[in-house]
Amino acid sequence: MAILKQNDEFNADALKEKIIGIASDMVMHDSGFHDHKIKAQLLYAPSGCMTVTTSDRQFVLPPFRMLWIPANEIHRVNFRNIVAYRSVYFDNDYAKKYMDSSLKVLHVNSLLKEIIERICFWEWTALNTAQKSLLNVFWDEIKQAPEEKLKLRMPTDRRFKRIVEEWTTRTSIPPMLKNLAEETGAVEKTITRIFKKETGLSYQEWRQQWRLQRSIELLVDGNSIGEVSHILDFSSDSAFIEFFKKHTGATPLQYLMKNE
């Protein structure tokens, strides 16, 4: 078991145990891009919200989602408020018996939440009979967990490197297309072509998906409808609610309540 402090260094690959759980309360964290060579990772936060960026995609992890990260998958974890960070590392050979080698965002039900919490506070020792039994339930639940599809492919063109970093760290928000053209010096048609090629979406479609992800983060962090609407430059609270309902099928309040 490890209860980590904010600035503690940790290298899961250096530990021989088959399963390693860690827990920490952190704030304003940026892991930087990294990977784990011989460990798969399950990443989860029972409170707070994390943003995870891979080489070409971005995911938002509110308390009802977890991310399965295979070994050798380059990723970066960011969050800006207090997060109850939970991470479980599995030897890759062991993990491959239960999970394929692909990134997955899975829904976390109440049972999985409690099991993950318990694993994160286990001692780093050989597994006893009770722990092995609990792991059997864990893998059964993982197999049945619905996969979430809310992900965002990130542009990689060098002309957008600086501003994409700002969007990743949430120090700025994607502007309207004409404003982005002015800021980057690229013409609107070029921006549209690049985004379509690299993300599969037009810039405007991509911007809307970014705003949706960011709105979930802000709501989970306790911001009101009015605050989220203002931060993300919606014309009104009702315009934000309609936007959110269009993309998720629920109002912001309904979305949060049904996932509690």
PDB file of C-alpha atoms in Angstrom:
ATOM      1  CA  MET A   1       0.000   0.000   0.000  1.00  0.00           C
ATOM      2  CA  ALA A   2       1.166   3.530  -0.713  1.00  0.00           C
ATOM      3  CA  ILE A   3      -0.444   6.747   0.360  1.00  0.00           C
ATOM      4  CA  LEU A   4       1.520   9.211  -1.745  1.00  0.00           C
ATOM      5  CA  LYS A   5       2.108  12.863  -1.027  1.00  0.00           C
ATOM      6  CA  GLN A   6       1.849  15.482  -3.751  1.00  0.00           C
ATOM      7  CA  ASN A   7       5.525  15.465  -4.779  1.00  0.00           C
ATOM      8  CA  ASP A   8       6.474  11.872  -4.017  1.00  0.00           C
ATOM      9  CA  GLU A   9       8.142  10.012  -6.877  1.00  0.00           C
ATOM     10  CA  PHE A  10       6.769   6.606  -7.792  1.00  0.00           C
ATOM     11  CA  ASN A  11       7.871   4.042 -10.376  1.00  0.00           C
ATOM     12  CA  ALA A  12       5.543   1.068 -10.668  1.00  0.00           C
ATOM     13  CA  ASP A  13       7.881  -0.726 -13.080  1.00  0.00           C
ATOM     14  CA  ALA A  14      10.556  -0.887 -10.384  1.00  0.00           C
ATOM     15  CA  LEU A  15       8.322  -2.937  -8.068  1.00  0.00           C
ATOM     16  CA  LYS A  16       8.061  -6.720  -8.388  1.00  0.00           C
ATOM     17  CA  GLU A  17       4.557  -7.184  -6.941  1.00  0.00           C
ATOM     18  CA  LYS A  18       1.884  -8.455  -9.347  1.00  0.00           C
ATOM     19  CA  ILE A  19      -0.681  -5.884  -8.163  1.00  0.00           C
ATOM     20  CA  ILE A  20       0.182  -2.471  -6.717  1.00  0.00           C
ATOM     21  CA  GLY A  21      -2.414   0.014  -5.474  1.00  0.00           C
ATOM     22  CA  ILE A  22      -1.719   3.632  -4.582  1.00  0.00           C
ATOM     23  CA  ALA A  23      -3.882   6.423  -3.204  1.00  0.00           C
ATOM     24  CA  SER A  24      -3.303  10.141  -2.855  1.00  0.00           C
ATOM     25  CA  ASP A  25      -5.145  13.426  -2.545  1.00  0.00           C
ATOM     26  CA  MET A  26      -3.543  15.794  -5.041  1.00  0.00           C
ATOM     27  CA  VAL A  27      -4.131  19.255  -6.480  1.00  0.00           C
ATOM     28  CA  MET A  28      -2.834  21.004  -9.620  1.00  0.00           C
ATOM     29  CA  HIS A  29      -1.071  17.916 -10.955  1.00  0.00           C
ATOM     30  CA  ASP A  30       0.631  17.369 -14.325  1.00  0.00           C
ATOM     31  CA  SER A  31       2.367  14.016 -14.716  1.00  0.00           C
ATOM     32  CA  GLY A  32       3.954  14.862 -18.062  1.00  0.00           C
ATOM     33  CA  PHE A  33       3.977  12.296 -20.872  1.00  0.00           C
ATOM     34  CA  HIS A  34       5.227   8.894 -19.735  1.00  0.00           C
ATOM     35  CA  ASP A  35       4.520   5.185 -20.026  1.00  0.00           C
ATOM     36  CA  HIS A  36       4.886   1.997 -17.994  1.00  0.00           C
ATOM     37  CA  LYS A  37       6.936  -0.684 -19.695  1.00  0.00           C
ATOM     38  CA  ILE A  38       5.839  -3.768 -17.780  1.00  0.00           C
ATOM     39  CA  LYS A  39       2.699  -2.651 -15.967  1.00  0.00           C
ATOM     40  CA  ALA A  40      -0.851  -2.009 -17.105  1.00  0.00           C
ATOM     41  CA  GLN A  41      -2.666   0.701 -15.134  1.00  0.00           C
ATOM     42  CA  LEU A  42      -6.191   1.356 -13.962  1.00  0.00           C
ATOM     43  CA  LEU A  43      -6.717   5.058 -13.250  1.00  0.00           C
ATOM     44  CA  TYR A  44      -9.670   6.327 -11.221  1.00  0.00           C
ATOM     45  CA  ALA A  45     -10.726   9.180  -8.935  1.00  0.00           C
ATOM     46  CA  PRO A  46     -13.681   8.722  -6.528  1.00  0.00           C
ATOM     47  CA  SER A  47     -13.848  12.516  -6.239  1.00  0.00           C
ATOM     48  CA  GLY A  48     -12.609  15.249  -8.530  1.00  0.00           C
ATOM     49  CA  CYS A  49     -11.972  15.039 -12.251  1.00  0.00           C
ATOM     50  CA  MET A  50      -8.881  14.091 -14.275  1.00  0.00           C
ATOM     51  CA  THR A  51      -7.935  14.774 -17.882  1.00  0.00           C
ATOM     52  CA  VAL A  52      -5.809  12.118 -19.570  1.00  0.00           C
ATOM     53  CA  THR A  53      -4.033  12.819 -22.850  1.00  0.00           C
ATOM     54  CA  THR A  54      -2.358  10.155 -24.975  1.00  0.00           C
ATOM     55  CA  SER A  55      -0.309  10.662 -28.121  1.00  0.00           C
ATOM     56  CA  ASP A  56      -3.455  11.458 -30.088  1.00  0.00           C
ATOM     57  CA  ARG A  57      -6.518  11.403 -27.808  1.00  0.00           C
ATOM     58  CA  GLN A  58      -7.915  13.094 -24.733  1.00  0.00           C
ATOM     59  CA  PHE A  59     -10.274  11.642 -22.112  1.00  0.00           C
ATOM     60  CA  VAL A  60     -12.116  13.142 -19.158  1.00  0.00           C
ATOM     61  CA  LEU A  61     -12.453  10.989 -16.033  1.00  0.00           C
ATOM     62  CA  PRO A  62     -15.156  12.137 -13.604  1.00  0.00           C
ATOM     63  CA  PRO A  63     -15.883   9.905 -10.573  1.00  0.00           C
ATOM     64  CA  PHE A  64     -18.050   7.538 -12.592  1.00  0.00           C
ATOM     65  CA  ARG A  65     -15.362   6.682 -15.155  1.00  0.00           C
ATOM     66  CA  MET A  66     -12.062   4.859 -15.041  1.00  0.00           C
ATOM     67  CA  LEU A  67      -9.356   4.442 -17.650  1.00  0.00           C
ATOM     68  CA  TRP A  68      -7.606   1.184 -18.476  1.00  0.00           C
ATOM     69  CA  ILE A  69      -4.094   1.973 -19.755  1.00  0.00           C
ATOM     70  CA  PRO A  70      -2.145  -0.930 -21.323  1.00  0.00           C
ATOM     71  CA  ALA A  71       1.602  -1.222 -20.850  1.00  0.00           C
ATOM     72  CA  ASN A  72       3.690   0.987 -23.170  1.00  0.00           C
ATOM     73  CA  GLU A  73       0.815   3.435 -23.765  1.00  0.00           C
ATOM     74  CA  ILE A  74       2.189   6.987 -23.574  1.00  0.00           C
ATOM     75  CA  HIS A  75      -0.116   9.179 -21.487  1.00  0.00           C
ATOM     76  CA  ARG A  76      -0.278  12.348 -19.406  1.00  0.00           C
ATOM     77  CA  VAL A  77      -2.543  13.047 -16.424  1.00  0.00           C
ATOM     78  CA  ASN A  78      -3.694  16.594 -15.596  1.00  0.00           C
ATOM     79  CA  PHE A  79      -6.017  18.064 -13.023  1.00  0.00           C
ATOM     80  CA  ARG A  80      -6.497  21.509 -11.587  1.00  0.00           C
ATOM     81  CA  ASN A  81      -8.499  20.977  -8.412  1.00  0.00           C
ATOM     82  CA  ILE A  82      -8.317  18.522  -5.522  1.00  0.00           C
ATOM     83  CA  VAL A  83      -8.581  14.943  -6.765  1.00  0.00           C
ATOM     84  CA  ALA A  84      -8.728  11.691  -4.791  1.00  0.00           C
ATOM     85  CA  TYR A  85      -6.242   9.894  -7.011  1.00  0.00           C
ATOM     86  CA  ARG A  86      -6.441   6.108  -7.191  1.00  0.00           C
ATOM     87  CA  SER A  87      -4.237   3.934  -9.368  1.00  0.00           C
ATOM     88  CA  VAL A  88      -3.792   0.176  -9.597  1.00  0.00           C
ATOM     89  CA  TYR A  89      -0.886  -1.350 -11.530  1.00  0.00           C
ATOM     90  CA  PHE A  90      -0.962  -4.904 -12.836  1.00  0.00           C
ATOM     91  CA  ASP A  91       1.909  -6.973 -14.215  1.00  0.00           C
ATOM     92  CA  ASN A  92       1.320  -7.000 -17.950  1.00  0.00           C
ATOM     93  CA  ASP A  93       1.365 -10.805 -18.320  1.00  0.00           C
ATOM     94  CA  TYR A  94      -1.256 -11.079 -15.587  1.00  0.00           C
ATOM     95  CA  ALA A  95      -3.403  -8.243 -16.990  1.00  0.00           C
ATOM     96  CA  LYS A  96      -3.479  -9.744 -20.489  1.00  0.00           C
ATOM     97  CA  LYS A  97      -5.422 -12.715 -19.140  1.00  0.00           C
ATOM     98  CA  TYR A  98      -8.374 -10.389 -18.521  1.00  0.00           C
ATOM     99  CA  MET A  99      -8.006  -7.302 -20.741  1.00  0.00           C
ATOM    100  CA  ASP A 100      -6.942  -6.737 -24.324  1.00  0.00           C
ATOM    101  CA  SER A 101      -4.172  -4.290 -25.167  1.00  0.00           C
ATOM    102  CA  SER A 102      -6.318  -1.244 -25.873  1.00  0.00           C
ATOM    103  CA  LEU A 103      -7.162   1.925 -24.009  1.00  0.00           C
ATOM    104  CA  LYS A 104     -10.660   1.795 -22.542  1.00  0.00           C
ATOM    105  CA  VAL A 105     -12.798   4.248 -20.609  1.00  0.00           C
ATOM    106  CA  LEU A 106     -15.214   2.194 -18.513  1.00  0.00           C
ATOM    107  CA  HIS A 107     -18.181   3.108 -16.349  1.00  0.00           C
ATOM    108  CA  VAL A 108     -17.637   2.637 -12.611  1.00  0.00           C
ATOM    109  CA  ASN A 109     -20.592   1.282 -10.656  1.00  0.00           C
ATOM    110  CA  SER A 110     -20.794   1.371  -6.854  1.00  0.00           C
ATOM    111  CA  LEU A 111     -19.366  -2.136  -6.461  1.00  0.00           C
ATOM    112  CA  LEU A 112     -16.330  -1.431  -8.646  1.00  0.00           C
ATOM    113  CA  LYS A 113     -15.760   1.814  -6.764  1.00  0.00           C
ATOM    114  CA  GLU A 114     -15.570  -0.037  -3.439  1.00  0.00           C
ATOM    115  CA  ILE A 115     -13.350  -2.807  -4.808  1.00  0.00           C
ATOM    116  CA  ILE A 116     -10.885  -0.333  -6.353  1.00  0.00           C
ATOM    117  CA  GLU A 117     -10.760   1.584  -3.093  1.00  0.00           C
ATOM    118  CA  ARG A 118      -9.984  -1.580  -1.174  1.00  0.00           C
ATOM    119  CA  ILE A 119      -7.255  -2.696  -3.618  1.00  0.00           C
ATOM    120  CA  CYS A 120      -5.562   0.707  -3.387  1.00  0.00           C
ATOM    121  CA  PHE A 121      -5.093   0.199   0.351  1.00  0.00           C
ATOM    122  CA  TRP A 122      -3.808  -3.380   0.241  1.00  0.00           C
ATOM    123  CA  GLU A 123      -0.329  -4.094   1.519  1.00  0.00           C
ATOM    124  CA  TRP A 124       2.180  -4.865  -1.225  1.00  0.00           C
ATOM    125  CA  THR A 125       2.524  -8.529  -0.356  1.00  0.00           C
ATOM    126  CA  ALA A 126       1.514 -11.885  -1.770  1.00  0.00           C
ATOM    127  CA  LEU A 127      -2.232 -12.118  -2.248  1.00  0.00           C
ATOM    128  CA  ASN A 128      -4.226 -13.983   0.356  1.00  0.00           C
ATOM    129  CA  THR A 129      -7.355 -16.069  -0.292  1.00  0.00           C
ATOM    130  CA  ALA A 130      -9.790 -13.226   0.435  1.00  0.00           C
ATOM    131  CA  GLN A 131      -7.938 -10.877  -1.897  1.00  0.00           C
ATOM    132  CA  LYS A 132      -7.917 -13.431  -4.706  1.00  0.00           C
ATOM    133  CA  SER A 133     -11.663 -13.894  -4.282  1.00  0.00           C
ATOM    134  CA  LEU A 134     -12.223 -10.149  -4.429  1.00  0.00           C
ATOM    135  CA  LEU A 135     -10.130  -9.938  -7.602  1.00  0.00           C
ATOM    136  CA  ASN A 136     -12.389 -12.540  -9.224  1.00  0.00           C
ATOM    137  CA  VAL A 137     -15.359 -10.239  -8.565  1.00  0.00           C
ATOM    138  CA  PHE A 138     -13.335  -7.258  -9.792  1.00  0.00           C
ATOM    139  CA  TRP A 139     -12.550  -8.865 -13.161  1.00  0.00           C
ATOM    140  CA  ASP A 140     -16.148 -10.037 -13.571  1.00  0.00           C
ATOM    141  CA  GLU A 141     -17.355  -6.477 -13.031  1.00  0.00           C
ATOM    142  CA  ILE A 142     -14.714  -5.052 -15.375  1.00  0.00           C
ATOM    143  CA  LYS A 143     -15.866  -7.387 -18.160  1.00  0.00           C
ATOM    144  CA  GLN A 144     -19.455  -6.169 -17.742  1.00  0.00           C
ATOM    145  CA  ALA A 145     -18.661  -2.478 -17.346  1.00  0.00           C
ATOM    146  CA  PRO A 146     -20.065  -0.360 -20.214  1.00  0.00           C
ATOM    147  CA  GLU A 147     -17.399   1.314 -22.314  1.00  0.00           C
ATOM    148  CA  GLU A 148     -17.700   5.095 -22.548  1.00  0.00           C
ATOM    149  CA  LYS A 149     -17.224   6.670 -25.991  1.00  0.00           C
ATOM    150  CA  LEU A 150     -16.586  10.292 -25.042  1.00  0.00           C
ATOM    151  CA  LYS A 151     -13.069  10.873 -26.314  1.00  0.00           C
ATOM    152  CA  LEU A 152     -11.439  13.588 -28.347  1.00  0.00           C
ATOM    153  CA  ARG A 153      -8.740  13.104 -30.946  1.00  0.00           C
ATOM    154  CA  MET A 154      -6.086  15.796 -30.635  1.00  0.00           C
ATOM    155  CA  PRO A 155      -4.491  17.673 -33.556  1.00  0.00           C
ATOM    156  CA  THR A 156      -0.745  17.139 -33.888  1.00  0.00           C
ATOM    157  CA  ASP A 157       0.176  19.710 -36.546  1.00  0.00           C
ATOM    158  CA  ARG A 158       3.185  21.730 -35.345  1.00  0.00           C
ATOM    159  CA  ARG A 159       1.420  25.029 -36.070  1.00  0.00           C
ATOM    160  CA  PHE A 160      -0.997  24.312 -33.243  1.00  0.00           C
ATOM    161  CA  LYS A 161       1.488  22.844 -30.743  1.00  0.00           C
ATOM    162  CA  ARG A 162       1.560  25.834 -28.386  1.00  0.00           C
ATOM    163  CA  ILE A 163      -2.156  26.493 -28.347  1.00  0.00           C
ATOM    164  CA  VAL A 164      -3.067  22.793 -28.054  1.00  0.00           C
ATOM    165  CA  GLU A 165      -0.862  22.679 -24.958  1.00  0.00           C
ATOM    166  CA  GLU A 166      -2.871  25.603 -23.536  1.00  0.00           C
ATOM    167  CA  TRP A 167      -6.112  23.755 -24.272  1.00  0.00           C
ATOM    168  CA  THR A 168      -4.737  20.603 -22.637  1.00  0.00           C
ATOM    169  CA  THR A 169      -3.728  22.457 -19.460  1.00  0.00           C
ATOM    170  CA  ARG A 170      -6.971  24.490 -19.585  1.00  0.00           C
ATOM    171  CA  THR A 171      -5.166  27.857 -19.575  1.00  0.00           C
ATOM    172  CA  SER A 172      -7.227  28.900 -22.597  1.00  0.00           C
ATOM    173  CA  ILE A 173     -10.287  27.657 -24.469  1.00  0.00           C
ATOM    174  CA  PRO A 174     -10.586  26.975 -28.210  1.00  0.00           C
ATOM    175  CA  PRO A 175     -11.861  30.199 -29.822  1.00  0.00           C
ATOM    176  CA  MET A 176     -14.117  30.653 -32.827  1.00  0.00           C
ATOM    177  CA  LEU A 177     -12.532  29.611 -36.117  1.00  0.00           C
ATOM    178  CA  LYS A 178     -11.846  33.159 -37.324  1.00  0.00           C
ATOM    179  CA  ASN A 179     -10.113  34.005 -34.036  1.00  0.00           C
ATOM    180  CA  LEU A 180      -7.977  30.881 -34.227  1.00  0.00           C
ATOM    181  CA  ALA A 181      -6.948  31.840 -37.755  1.00  0.00           C
ATOM    182  CA  GLU A 182      -5.891  35.272 -36.536  1.00  0.00           C
ATOM    183  CA  GLU A 183      -3.956  33.827 -33.611  1.00  0.00           C
ATOM    184  CA  THR A 184      -2.087  31.137 -35.558  1.00  0.00           C
ATOM    185  CA  GLY A 185      -1.691  32.885 -38.899  1.00  0.00           C
ATOM    186  CA  ALA A 186      -3.267  29.917 -40.707  1.00  0.00           C
ATOM    187  CA  VAL A 187      -6.216  30.552 -43.011  1.00  0.00           C
ATOM    188  CA  GLU A 188      -9.592  29.115 -42.035  1.00  0.00           C
ATOM    189  CA  LYS A 189      -9.644  26.571 -44.877  1.00  0.00           C
ATOM    190  CA  THR A 190      -6.250  25.232 -43.828  1.00  0.00           C
ATOM    191  CA  ILE A 191      -7.361  24.875 -40.208  1.00  0.00           C
ATOM    192  CA  THR A 192     -10.528  23.064 -41.275  1.00  0.00           C
ATOM    193  CA  ARG A 193      -8.554  20.707 -43.529  1.00  0.00           C
ATOM    194  CA  ILE A 194      -5.990  19.904 -40.803  1.00  0.00           C
ATOM    195  CA  PHE A 195      -8.605  19.236 -38.133  1.00  0.00           C
ATOM    196  CA  LYS A 196     -10.659  17.055 -40.456  1.00  0.00           C
ATOM    197  CA  LYS A 197      -7.585  15.029 -41.380  1.00  0.00           C
ATOM    198  CA  GLU A 198      -6.122  14.676 -37.876  1.00  0.00           C
ATOM    199  CA  THR A 199      -9.243  14.469 -35.693  1.00  0.00           C
ATOM    200  CA  GLY A 200     -12.004  13.332 -38.059  1.00  0.00           C
ATOM    201  CA  LEU A 201     -14.008  16.452 -37.155  1.00  0.00           C
ATOM    202  CA  SER A 202     -14.301  19.956 -38.524  1.00  0.00           C
ATOM    203  CA  TYR A 203     -12.789  22.564 -36.247  1.00  0.00           C
ATOM    204  CA  GLN A 204     -16.225  23.708 -35.071  1.00  0.00           C
ATOM    205  CA  GLU A 205     -17.293  20.125 -34.288  1.00  0.00           C
ATOM    206  CA  TRP A 206     -14.013  19.534 -32.465  1.00  0.00           C
ATOM    207  CA  ARG A 207     -14.407  22.756 -30.459  1.00  0.00           C
ATOM    208  CA  GLN A 208     -17.870  21.664 -29.350  1.00  0.00           C
ATOM    209  CA  GLN A 209     -16.548  18.304 -28.172  1.00  0.00           C
ATOM    210  CA  TRP A 210     -13.757  20.052 -26.247  1.00  0.00           C
ATOM    211  CA  ARG A 211     -16.319  22.316 -24.591  1.00  0.00           C
ATOM    212  CA  LEU A 212     -18.406  19.272 -23.654  1.00  0.00           C
ATOM    213  CA  GLN A 213     -15.450  17.564 -21.997  1.00  0.00           C
ATOM    214  CA  ARG A 214     -14.485  20.751 -20.191  1.00  0.00           C
ATOM    215  CA  SER A 215     -18.064  21.331 -19.031  1.00  0.00           C
ATOM    216  CA  ILE A 216     -18.102  17.881 -17.371  1.00  0.00           C
ATOM    217  CA  GLU A 217     -14.875  18.739 -15.560  1.00  0.00           C
ATOM    218  CA  LEU A 218     -16.241  22.066 -14.372  1.00  0.00           C
ATOM    219  CA  LEU A 219     -19.537  20.572 -13.206  1.00  0.00           C
ATOM    220  CA  VAL A 220     -17.795  17.789 -11.290  1.00  0.00           C
ATOM    221  CA  ASP A 221     -15.571  20.421  -9.663  1.00  0.00           C
ATOM    222  CA  GLY A 222     -18.709  22.078  -8.274  1.00  0.00           C
ATOM    223  CA  ASN A 223     -19.225  24.982 -10.652  1.00  0.00           C
ATOM    224  CA  SER A 224     -22.804  26.156 -11.185  1.00  0.00           C
ATOM    225  CA  ILE A 225     -24.608  26.132 -14.532  1.00  0.00           C
ATOM    226  CA  GLY A 226     -24.115  29.891 -14.753  1.00  0.00           C
ATOM    227  CA  GLU A 227     -20.389  29.646 -14.013  1.00  0.00           C
ATOM    228  CA  VAL A 228     -19.847  26.918 -16.614  1.00  0.00           C
ATOM    229  CA  SER A 229     -21.858  28.841 -19.176  1.00  0.00           C
ATOM    230  CA  HIS A 230     -19.750  31.955 -18.586  1.00  0.00           C
ATOM    231  CA  ILE A 231     -16.370  30.160 -18.565  1.00  0.00           C
ATOM    232  CA  LEU A 232     -17.126  28.390 -21.856  1.00  0.00           C
ATOM    233  CA  ASP A 233     -18.563  31.468 -23.593  1.00  0.00           C
ATOM    234  CA  PHE A 234     -22.128  30.307 -24.086  1.00  0.00           C
ATOM    235  CA  SER A 235     -24.626  33.042 -24.864  1.00  0.00           C
ATOM    236  CA  SER A 236     -26.852  32.055 -21.929  1.00  0.00           C
ATOM    237  CA  ASP A 237     -27.413  29.379 -19.293  1.00  0.00           C
ATOM    238  CA  SER A 238     -30.237  27.912 -21.340  1.00  0.00           C
ATOM    239  CA  ALA A 239     -28.002  27.727 -24.418  1.00  0.00           C
ATOM    240  CA  PHE A 240     -25.465  25.707 -22.421  1.00  0.00           C
ATOM    241  CA  ILE A 241     -28.145  23.376 -21.030  1.00  0.00           C
ATOM    242  CA  GLU A 242     -29.498  22.719 -24.531  1.00  0.00           C
ATOM    243  CA  PHE A 243     -25.974  22.106 -25.849  1.00  0.00           C
ATOM    244  CA  PHE A 244     -25.237  19.665 -23.031  1.00  0.00           C
ATOM    245  CA  LYS A 245     -28.544  17.836 -23.469  1.00  0.00           C
ATOM    246  CA  LYS A 246     -27.984  17.517 -27.217  1.00  0.00           C
ATOM    247  CA  HIS A 247     -24.645  15.774 -26.698  1.00  0.00           C
ATOM    248  CA  THR A 248     -25.387  13.640 -23.627  1.00  0.00           C
ATOM    249  CA  GLY A 249     -29.159  13.127 -23.721  1.00  0.00           C
ATOM    250  CA  ALA A 250     -29.535  14.690 -20.276  1.00  0.00           C
ATOM    251  CA  THR A 251     -29.393  18.072 -18.609  1.00  0.00           C
ATOM    252  CA  PRO A 252     -26.226  18.738 -16.575  1.00  0.00           C
ATOM    253  CA  LEU A 253     -28.046  17.986 -13.309  1.00  0.00           C
ATOM    254  CA  GLN A 254     -29.609  14.790 -14.671  1.00  0.00           C
ATOM    255  CA  TYR A 255     -26.235  13.681 -16.039  1.00  0.00           C
ATOM    256  CA  LEU A 256     -24.502  14.067 -12.695  1.00  0.00           C
ATOM    257  CA  MET A 257     -27.343  12.517 -10.687  1.00  0.00           C
ATOM    258  CA  LYS A 258     -27.724   9.411 -12.835  1.00  0.00           C
ATOM    259  CA  ASN A 259     -24.001   8.720 -12.533  1.00  0.00           C
ATOM    260  CA  GLU A 260     -23.768   9.106  -8.760  1.00  0.00           C
TER     261      GLU A 260
END
